[in-house]
Amino acid sequence: MVLEKSLPMTAGDSECSYANNSILQRTVIVKAKPVLEDTVKNMFKNGDFPKCFTMADLGCSSGPNTLLSISNVIDMVHNLYKEKNKSDEPPEFQVYLNDLPDNDFNSVFKSIPYFLENLKKEKGDKFGNNCYIAGVPGSFYERLFPSNSLNFVHSSYSLHWLSQVPKGLESNKGSIFISKSSPPQVLEAYLKQFEKDFSSFLHFRSQELISGGHMVLVYVGRSSPDPKNYDSCCLMDLLTKSLVHLTAEGKIKEDEIDSFNMPSYTPYEEEIKKIIQMEGSFTLERLEAFESDMAAIENPNGKHFEDSAKLAVKTIRAVTEVMLASHFGTSIIDNLFEIYIKYVTEYLSMGSTIKFFNISLCLQKI
Amino acid sequence: MVLEKSLPMTAGDSECSYANNSILQRTVIVKAKPVLEDTVKNMFKNGDFPKCFTMADLGCSSGPNTLLSISNVIDMVHNLYKEKNKSDEPPEFQVYLNDLPDNDFNSVFKSIPYFLENLKKEKGDKFGNNCYIAGVPGSFYERLFPSNSLNFVHSSYSLHWLSQVPKGLESNKGSIFISKSSPPQVLEAYLKQFEKDFSSFLHFRSQELISGGHMVLVYVGRSSPDPKNYDSCCLMDLLTKSLVHLTAEGKIKEDEIDSFNMPSYTPYEEEIKKIIQMEGSFTLERLEAFESDMAAIENPNGKHFEDSAKLAVKTIRAVTEVMLASHFGTSIIDNLFEIYIKYVTEYLSMGSTIKFFNISLCLQKI
């Protein structure tokens, strides 16, 4: 498990922490809400509520988004329960928040008493008093829960992270991800790793979900079948450019860039569908695609290019800093991200946008 | 919930942390093992193993003891499973580690991958691969788990901590706990709080345990019916003496001592039995009492009084520092514990011992 040691988001609540720089991820949760809503409605369409509704949020991270999806699901179930006007006891909730063991669970756990207190206030004692939250440290590319124990799995903006940097990227020189200059074997290595990881994910979740259980998964994906044309590629290209800038200044070595590759992949719709079909445990109930313009989210008037760039770079920094620092050393980090801001500002001022292409799925266990 | 904010053990792995000063608690877990062993044997006497054995360790804290009891139970179940030579699949384990939200769960979670890796090595893939561990932040004087979801509850050296400082201790002047000079209403207030807390504990656990489920609870208790004669009272008396020493030096005020009281209680066997009977959800299957001599545990040759005193004081410091600092201020802490070491050394050099009287119980849900 390479990632268990190398890929936490930036912890704590400092200026550069993930907690303070996850507005993009929040927007995506909000935009993907209709799929979540339809899935929850579908689960309870017969008006049968389980005694205990057991759900897991995989890749929960820490910060203001951590309890957002959970809270949305509880709201939805509460509304449906009220609609059905049941005289039975309301369902209990067992909520599992999962992330890698390095995640800042302490900060998540400190917020739980207030979350539960508010739930009680909002929903009343009968409904709001029955929510039990646990943290589960571990990789979602391994087993995390007992067999047939989950009703529902949710994961947002996590599954584009691979379990490790793919093997066989030696020829990806001068790039830190898939770029226009990456040779075919690099593209193949990335796709192979994604196929292996997503298949494992589906396999393990199918063991943990009850028969008929649902999953809602939200990805950063790509709108083009060509892996070199992913929508947010400008961001990785500009990060590479910033690293190359530092080699020119003698601060890092060229072969350090050659040997660094991002452990992530932005899949195309058809790639996802194919893996689901091959693995065979789930039916794909729904697939939606939607775009987010990062700069527009963060700076809606769209004129202050440097402000937009700063916010975009902070978002990327929060999810890559630990990784970059462990490869290139911590001393270059501030410098690197200053240069990165300049390049992103320049890019935005030419009228370009920073688009993310998102894919949300609803799956049902066969 | 007063304690959720005021009573974590000292976090991290510094010299004064709970993790590095919990050898007494470890010895108690080892000494209470026979009760645990008999309970587990009793649970599986028919050779029926549940598909998933769900257990909670309440007050798990962080440090080397956190996974010790869990590990003992898994060993015991594994041995019984081998003895019964079952051809069925081995049971899965869902383990919940509970403590207050301020507990250092991050440090516990970082140790879990290694724990699971070792389990797999020791027990083989079939048995060792089926253990799922989650952290549950919250007070065990409230509900923590869904109804009828647990097979087994364990709690060691936690239930003598009350949910709050008892009300009505205004007359406990010059003392920080029950002392020879405490008036009757102070004794009553402590007992009343203990009765309330332990009853709540039993009530909530009875909702969470399946019918026939078991609990093993280990307390610091007392061997005498008189609450002024608890066995480890020397430690609290000497801590009070150290605080009084600081008033003489003008470093703290007398009324600061008057207004400080420890939120803990060391119950007598009959008090525990009475509450179990009154609450009515459990039968008491077994009760054992055993003593630990703290100085002898830590310094078996028993001659180096100062070394023994230092180790004893570190143990007390790890569980009281946060509480004392929040009342008296952090600036007096080092000074306070230096004086405390002197008093404890003096006490030990007079041939006295620091005895803890421990009570372990096995309860079954009716």
XYZ file of C-alpha atoms in Angstrom, chain A residues 177-178 180 228-242 293-294 312 316 340 343-344 347-348 352-356:
32
model
C 1.126 13.037 -15.640
C -0.320 12.145 -19.039
C 0.789 15.584 -25.144
C -4.204 13.297 -23.827
C -7.256 15.541 -24.054
C -8.459 15.601 -20.490
C -10.263 18.764 -19.602
C -8.207 20.003 -16.683
C -4.868 19.125 -18.346
C -3.814 22.776 -18.330
C -3.381 22.539 -14.559
C -0.988 19.588 -14.706
C 0.844 21.085 -17.693
C 1.328 24.359 -15.830
C 2.500 22.504 -12.717
C 5.038 20.634 -14.871
C 6.103 23.964 -16.385
C 6.620 25.348 -12.864
C -15.157 25.973 -14.223
C -12.829 26.308 -11.286
C -7.092 27.485 -8.047
C -4.303 21.972 -6.162
C 2.621 28.109 -10.477
C 1.701 30.615 -14.930
C -1.968 30.088 -14.038
C -3.104 31.302 -18.690
C -6.347 32.810 -17.372
C -8.687 30.389 -21.020
C -10.705 28.581 -18.364
C -9.888 25.790 -15.914
C -12.519 23.223 -16.591
C -13.167 20.066 -14.673
